[in-house]
Coordinates of N, CA, C and O in Angstrom, one line a residue:
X1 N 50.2 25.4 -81.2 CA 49.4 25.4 -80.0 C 49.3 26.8 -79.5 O 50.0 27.8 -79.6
X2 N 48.2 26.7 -78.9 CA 47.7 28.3 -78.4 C 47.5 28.3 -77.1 O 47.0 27.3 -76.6
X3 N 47.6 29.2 -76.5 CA 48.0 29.7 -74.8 C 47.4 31.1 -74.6 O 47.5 32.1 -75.3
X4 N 46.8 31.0 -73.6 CA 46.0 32.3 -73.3 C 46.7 33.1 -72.0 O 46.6 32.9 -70.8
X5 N 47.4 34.0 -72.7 CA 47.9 34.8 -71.7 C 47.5 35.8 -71.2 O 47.1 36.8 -71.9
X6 N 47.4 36.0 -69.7 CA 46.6 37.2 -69.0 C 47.4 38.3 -68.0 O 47.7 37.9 -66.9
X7 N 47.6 39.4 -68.3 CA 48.2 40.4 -67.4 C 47.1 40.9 -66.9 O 46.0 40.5 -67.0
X8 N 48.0 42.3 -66.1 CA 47.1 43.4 -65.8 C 46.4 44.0 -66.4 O 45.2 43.9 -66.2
X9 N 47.1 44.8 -67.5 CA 46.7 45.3 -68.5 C 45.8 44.7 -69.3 O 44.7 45.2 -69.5
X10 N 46.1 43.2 -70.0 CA 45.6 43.4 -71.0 C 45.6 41.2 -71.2 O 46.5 40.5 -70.8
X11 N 44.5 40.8 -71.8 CA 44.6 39.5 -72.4 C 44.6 39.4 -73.9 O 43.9 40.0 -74.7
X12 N 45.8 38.0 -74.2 CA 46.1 38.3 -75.6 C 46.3 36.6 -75.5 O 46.6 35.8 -74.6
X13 N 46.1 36.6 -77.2 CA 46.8 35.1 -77.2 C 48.1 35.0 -77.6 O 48.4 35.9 -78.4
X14 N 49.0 34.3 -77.2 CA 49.9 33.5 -77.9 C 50.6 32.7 -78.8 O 50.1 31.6 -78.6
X15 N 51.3 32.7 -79.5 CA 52.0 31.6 -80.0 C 51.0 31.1 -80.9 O 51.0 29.9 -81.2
X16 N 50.2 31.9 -81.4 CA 49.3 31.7 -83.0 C 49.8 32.1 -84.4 O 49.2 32.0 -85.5
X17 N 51.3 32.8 -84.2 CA 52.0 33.6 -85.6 C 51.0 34.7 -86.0 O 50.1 35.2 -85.3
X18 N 51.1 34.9 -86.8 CA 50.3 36.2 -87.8 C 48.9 36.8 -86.8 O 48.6 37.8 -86.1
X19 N 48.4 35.6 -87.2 CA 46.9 36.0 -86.7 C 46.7 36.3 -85.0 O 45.7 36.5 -84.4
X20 N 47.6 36.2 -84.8 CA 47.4 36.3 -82.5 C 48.1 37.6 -82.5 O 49.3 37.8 -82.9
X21 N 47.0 38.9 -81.9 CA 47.7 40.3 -81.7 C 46.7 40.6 -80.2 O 45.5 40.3 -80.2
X22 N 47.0 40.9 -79.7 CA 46.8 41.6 -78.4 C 45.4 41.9 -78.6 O 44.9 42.1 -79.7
X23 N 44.5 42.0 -77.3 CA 43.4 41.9 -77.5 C 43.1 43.8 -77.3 O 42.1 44.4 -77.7
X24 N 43.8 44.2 -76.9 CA 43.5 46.0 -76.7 C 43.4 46.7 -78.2 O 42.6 47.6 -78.6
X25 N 44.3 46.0 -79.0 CA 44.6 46.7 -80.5 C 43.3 46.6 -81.3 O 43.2 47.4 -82.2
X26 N 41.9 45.2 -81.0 CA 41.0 45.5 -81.5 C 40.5 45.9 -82.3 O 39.4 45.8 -81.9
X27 N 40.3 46.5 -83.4 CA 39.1 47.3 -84.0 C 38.1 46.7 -84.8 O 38.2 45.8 -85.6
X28 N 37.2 47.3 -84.3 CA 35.8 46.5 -85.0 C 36.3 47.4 -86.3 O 37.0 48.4 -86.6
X29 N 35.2 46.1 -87.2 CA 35.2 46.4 -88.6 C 34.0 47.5 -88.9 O 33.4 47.9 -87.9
X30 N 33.7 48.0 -90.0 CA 33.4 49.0 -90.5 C 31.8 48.7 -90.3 O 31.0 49.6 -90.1
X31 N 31.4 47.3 -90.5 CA 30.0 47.0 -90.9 C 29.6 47.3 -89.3 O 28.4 47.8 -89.4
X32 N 30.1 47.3 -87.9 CA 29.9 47.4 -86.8 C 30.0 48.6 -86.3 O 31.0 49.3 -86.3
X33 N 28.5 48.9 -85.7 CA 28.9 50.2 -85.9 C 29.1 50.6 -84.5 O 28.2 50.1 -83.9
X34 N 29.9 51.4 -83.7 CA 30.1 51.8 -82.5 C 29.0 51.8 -81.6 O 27.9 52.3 -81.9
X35 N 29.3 51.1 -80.3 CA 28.0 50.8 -79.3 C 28.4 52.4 -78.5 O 27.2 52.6 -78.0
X36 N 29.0 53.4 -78.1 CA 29.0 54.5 -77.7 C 28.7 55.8 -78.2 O 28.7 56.8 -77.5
X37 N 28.3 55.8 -79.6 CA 27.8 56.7 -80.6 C 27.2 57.9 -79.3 O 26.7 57.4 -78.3
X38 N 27.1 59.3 -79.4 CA 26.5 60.6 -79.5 C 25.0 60.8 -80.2 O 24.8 61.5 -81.3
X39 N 24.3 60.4 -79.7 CA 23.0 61.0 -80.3 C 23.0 62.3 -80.6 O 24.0 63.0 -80.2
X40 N 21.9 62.9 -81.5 CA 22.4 64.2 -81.8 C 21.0 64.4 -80.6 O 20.4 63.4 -80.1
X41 N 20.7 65.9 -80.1 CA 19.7 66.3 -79.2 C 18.4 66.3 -79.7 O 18.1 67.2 -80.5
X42 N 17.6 65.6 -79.3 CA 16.6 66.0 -79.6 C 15.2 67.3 -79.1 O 15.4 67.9 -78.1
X43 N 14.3 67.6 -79.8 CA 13.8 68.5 -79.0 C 12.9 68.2 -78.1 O 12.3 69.1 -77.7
X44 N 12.8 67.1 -77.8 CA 12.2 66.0 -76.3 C 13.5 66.2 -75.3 O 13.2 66.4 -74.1
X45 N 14.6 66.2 -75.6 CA 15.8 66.6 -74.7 C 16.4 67.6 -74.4 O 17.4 67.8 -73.7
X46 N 15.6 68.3 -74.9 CA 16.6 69.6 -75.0 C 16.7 70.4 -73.4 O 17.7 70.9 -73.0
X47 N 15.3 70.3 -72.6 CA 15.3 70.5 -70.8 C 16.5 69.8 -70.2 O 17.2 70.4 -69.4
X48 N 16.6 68.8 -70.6 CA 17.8 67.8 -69.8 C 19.0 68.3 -70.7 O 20.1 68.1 -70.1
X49 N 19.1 68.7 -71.7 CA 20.7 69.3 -72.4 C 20.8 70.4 -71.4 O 21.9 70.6 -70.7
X50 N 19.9 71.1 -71.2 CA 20.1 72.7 -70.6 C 20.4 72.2 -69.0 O 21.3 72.8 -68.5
X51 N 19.9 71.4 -68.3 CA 20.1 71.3 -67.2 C 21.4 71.0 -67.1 O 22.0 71.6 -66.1
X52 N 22.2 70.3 -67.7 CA 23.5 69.9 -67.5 C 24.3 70.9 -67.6 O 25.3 71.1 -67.0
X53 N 23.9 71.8 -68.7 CA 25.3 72.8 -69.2 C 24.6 73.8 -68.3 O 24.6 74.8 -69.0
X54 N 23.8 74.2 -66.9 CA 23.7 75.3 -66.5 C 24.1 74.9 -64.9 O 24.0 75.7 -63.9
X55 N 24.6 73.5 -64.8 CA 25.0 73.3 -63.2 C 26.3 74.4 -63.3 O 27.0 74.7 -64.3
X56 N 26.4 74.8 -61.9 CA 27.4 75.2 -61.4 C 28.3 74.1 -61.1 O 28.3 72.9 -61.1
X57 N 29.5 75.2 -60.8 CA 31.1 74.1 -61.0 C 30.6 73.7 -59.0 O 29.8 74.2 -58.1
X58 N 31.1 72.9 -59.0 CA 31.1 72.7 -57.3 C 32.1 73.9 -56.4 O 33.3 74.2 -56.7
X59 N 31.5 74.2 -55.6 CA 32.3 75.2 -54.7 C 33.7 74.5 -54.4 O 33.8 73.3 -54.1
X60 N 34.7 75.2 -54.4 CA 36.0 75.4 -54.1 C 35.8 75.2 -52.7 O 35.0 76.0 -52.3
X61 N 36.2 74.1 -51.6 CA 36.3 74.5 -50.0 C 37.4 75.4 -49.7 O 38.2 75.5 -50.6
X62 N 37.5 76.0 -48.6 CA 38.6 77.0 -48.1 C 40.0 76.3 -47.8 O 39.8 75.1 -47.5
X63 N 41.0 76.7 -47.8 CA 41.9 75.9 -46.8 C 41.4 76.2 -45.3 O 41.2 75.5 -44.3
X64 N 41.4 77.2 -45.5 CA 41.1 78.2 -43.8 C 39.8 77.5 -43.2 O 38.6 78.0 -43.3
X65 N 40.1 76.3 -42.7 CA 38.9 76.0 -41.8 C 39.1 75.9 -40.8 O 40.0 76.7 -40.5
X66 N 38.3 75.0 -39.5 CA 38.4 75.2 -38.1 C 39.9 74.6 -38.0 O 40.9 75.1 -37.5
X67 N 39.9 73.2 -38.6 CA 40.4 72.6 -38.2 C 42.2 72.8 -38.5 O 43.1 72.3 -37.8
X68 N 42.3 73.5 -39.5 CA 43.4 74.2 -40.1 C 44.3 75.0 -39.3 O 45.5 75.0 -39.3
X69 N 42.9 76.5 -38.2 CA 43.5 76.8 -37.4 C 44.1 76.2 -36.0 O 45.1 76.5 -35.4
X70 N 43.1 75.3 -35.6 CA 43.2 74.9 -34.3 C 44.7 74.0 -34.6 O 45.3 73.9 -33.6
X71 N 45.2 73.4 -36.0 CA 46.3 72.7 -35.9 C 47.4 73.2 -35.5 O 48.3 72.7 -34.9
X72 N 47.3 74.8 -36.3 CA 48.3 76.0 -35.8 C 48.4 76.6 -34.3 O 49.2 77.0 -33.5
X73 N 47.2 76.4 -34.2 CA 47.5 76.8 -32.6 C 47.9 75.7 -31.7 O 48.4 75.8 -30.6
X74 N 47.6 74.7 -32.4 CA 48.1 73.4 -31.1 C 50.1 73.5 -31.5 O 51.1 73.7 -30.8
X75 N 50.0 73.5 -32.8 CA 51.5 73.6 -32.7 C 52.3 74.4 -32.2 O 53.4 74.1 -31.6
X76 N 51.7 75.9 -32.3 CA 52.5 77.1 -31.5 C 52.5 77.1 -30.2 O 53.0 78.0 -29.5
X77 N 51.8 75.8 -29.7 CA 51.7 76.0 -28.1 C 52.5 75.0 -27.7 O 53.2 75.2 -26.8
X78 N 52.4 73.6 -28.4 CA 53.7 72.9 -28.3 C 54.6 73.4 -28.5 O 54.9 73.6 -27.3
X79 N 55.6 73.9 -29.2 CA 56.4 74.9 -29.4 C 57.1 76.0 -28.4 O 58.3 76.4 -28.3
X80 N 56.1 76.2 -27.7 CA 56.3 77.6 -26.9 C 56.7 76.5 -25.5 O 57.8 76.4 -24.8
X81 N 55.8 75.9 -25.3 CA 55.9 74.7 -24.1 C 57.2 73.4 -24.1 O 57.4 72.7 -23.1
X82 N 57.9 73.3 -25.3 CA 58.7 72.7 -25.3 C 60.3 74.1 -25.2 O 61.4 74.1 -24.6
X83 N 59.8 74.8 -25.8 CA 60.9 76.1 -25.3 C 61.1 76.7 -24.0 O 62.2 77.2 -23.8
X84 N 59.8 76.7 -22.7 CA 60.2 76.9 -21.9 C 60.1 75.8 -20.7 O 60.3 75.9 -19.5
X85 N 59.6 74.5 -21.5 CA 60.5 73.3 -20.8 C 61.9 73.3 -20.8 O 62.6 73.4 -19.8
X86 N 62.2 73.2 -21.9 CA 64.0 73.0 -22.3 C 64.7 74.0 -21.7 O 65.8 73.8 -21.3
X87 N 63.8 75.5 -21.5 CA 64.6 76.9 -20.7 C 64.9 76.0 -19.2 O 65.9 75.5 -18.8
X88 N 63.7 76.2 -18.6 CA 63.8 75.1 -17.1 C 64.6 73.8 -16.9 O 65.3 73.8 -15.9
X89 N 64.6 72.8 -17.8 CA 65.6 71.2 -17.3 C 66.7 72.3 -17.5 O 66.9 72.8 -16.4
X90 N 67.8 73.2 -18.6 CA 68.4 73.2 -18.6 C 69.5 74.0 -17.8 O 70.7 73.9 -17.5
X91 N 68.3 75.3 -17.3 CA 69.2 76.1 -16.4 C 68.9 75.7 -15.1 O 69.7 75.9 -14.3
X92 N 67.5 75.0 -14.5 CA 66.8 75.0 -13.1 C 67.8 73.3 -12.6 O 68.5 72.9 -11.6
X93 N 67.5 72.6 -13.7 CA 67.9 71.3 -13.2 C 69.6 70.6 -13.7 O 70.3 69.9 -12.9
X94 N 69.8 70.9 -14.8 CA 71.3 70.8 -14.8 C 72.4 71.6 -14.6 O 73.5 71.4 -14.2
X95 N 71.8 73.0 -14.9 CA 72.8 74.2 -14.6 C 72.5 74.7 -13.3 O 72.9 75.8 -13.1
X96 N 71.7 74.0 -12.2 CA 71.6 73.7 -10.8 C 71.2 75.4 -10.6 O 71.4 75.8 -9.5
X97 N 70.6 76.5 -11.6 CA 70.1 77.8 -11.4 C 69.1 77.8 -10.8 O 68.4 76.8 -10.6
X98 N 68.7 79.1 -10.2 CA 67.1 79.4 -9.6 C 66.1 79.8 -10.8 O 66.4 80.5 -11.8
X99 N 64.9 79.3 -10.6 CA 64.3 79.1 -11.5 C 63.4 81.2 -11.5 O 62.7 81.6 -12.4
X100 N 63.5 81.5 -11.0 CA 63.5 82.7 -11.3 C 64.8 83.5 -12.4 O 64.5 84.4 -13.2
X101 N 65.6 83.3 -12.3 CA 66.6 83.9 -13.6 C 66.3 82.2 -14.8 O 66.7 82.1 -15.9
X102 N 65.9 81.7 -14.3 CA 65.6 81.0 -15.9 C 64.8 81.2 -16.7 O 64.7 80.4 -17.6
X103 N 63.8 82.5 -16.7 CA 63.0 83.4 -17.2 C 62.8 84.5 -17.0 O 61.7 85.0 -16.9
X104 N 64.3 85.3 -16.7 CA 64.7 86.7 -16.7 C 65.5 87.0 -18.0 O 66.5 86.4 -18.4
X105 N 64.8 87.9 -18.6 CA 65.3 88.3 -20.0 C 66.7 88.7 -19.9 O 67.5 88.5 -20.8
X106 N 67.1 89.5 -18.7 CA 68.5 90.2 -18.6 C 69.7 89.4 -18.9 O 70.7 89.8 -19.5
X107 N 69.3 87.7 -18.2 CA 70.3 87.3 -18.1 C 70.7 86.3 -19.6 O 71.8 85.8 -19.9
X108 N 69.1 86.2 -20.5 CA 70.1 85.7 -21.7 C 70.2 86.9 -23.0 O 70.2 86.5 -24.2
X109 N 70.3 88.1 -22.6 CA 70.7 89.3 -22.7 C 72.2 89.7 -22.6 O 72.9 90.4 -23.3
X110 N 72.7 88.9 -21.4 CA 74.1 88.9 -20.6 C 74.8 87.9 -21.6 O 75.9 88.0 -22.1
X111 N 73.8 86.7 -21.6 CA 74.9 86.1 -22.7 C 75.0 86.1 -23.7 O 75.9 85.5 -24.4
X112 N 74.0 86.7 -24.2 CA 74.2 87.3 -25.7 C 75.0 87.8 -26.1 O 75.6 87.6 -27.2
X113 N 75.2 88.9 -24.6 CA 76.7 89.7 -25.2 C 78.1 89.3 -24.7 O 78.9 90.2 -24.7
X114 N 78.3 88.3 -24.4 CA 79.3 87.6 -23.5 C 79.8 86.9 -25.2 O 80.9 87.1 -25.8
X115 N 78.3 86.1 -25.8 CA 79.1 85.2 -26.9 C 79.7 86.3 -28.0 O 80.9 86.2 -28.3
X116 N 78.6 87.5 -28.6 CA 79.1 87.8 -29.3 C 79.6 89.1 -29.1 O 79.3 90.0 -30.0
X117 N 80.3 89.4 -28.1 CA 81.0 90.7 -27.7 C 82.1 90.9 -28.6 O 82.4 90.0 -29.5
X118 N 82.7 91.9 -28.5 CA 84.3 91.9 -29.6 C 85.5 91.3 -28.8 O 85.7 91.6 -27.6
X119 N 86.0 90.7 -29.3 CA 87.1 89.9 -28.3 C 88.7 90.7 -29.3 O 89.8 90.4 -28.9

């Protein structure tokens, strides 16, 4: 008995012994002659051979486009805006500081040298 089995890949029969081989392994016989054959060019084609071998490759696009930069700039501004948020909650609102030395260079200057002073 024979059973038609179907994958992804590929449909094949079953359970025929000898004669049941996968349907991809195929080969036409010799009297059949290939339905994809190469014509050779003719000189009626030869305008359309030339057209094809003289296209240009398609342009390369840039990375560097608008949208490339503007990503960078949105991030460096998030960035800079979450750094002098974080400067503010943490010295103006938990370390109960005035928010003028929370963007005085001197004073994390002072602790600069406080941490890594020579002890």
């Amino acid at each position: 008995m024979m059973t038609m089995v179907q994958n992804e890949s590929h449909t094949r029969m079953s359970g025929g012994g000898a004669a049941s081989r996968p349907a991809d392994n195929f080969r036409p016989s010799d009297s059949q002659a290939p339905l994809d054959r190469e014509a050779e060019p003719s000189s009626l084609d030869a305008p359309a051979a030339a057209k094809t071998k003289s296209k240009a490759k398609p342009k390369r696009r840039s990375r560097f486009t608008a949208w490339w930069f503007a990503r960078k700039v949105i991030v460096l501004a998030l960035f800079v805006g979450a750094l002098t948020g974080g400067l503010y909650l943490g010295f103006v609102v938990l370390g109960k500081g005035s928010m003028d030395d929370a963007f005085d260079f001197g004073v994390y200057k002072h602790i600069y040298d406080l941490i890594f002073a020579d002890s």
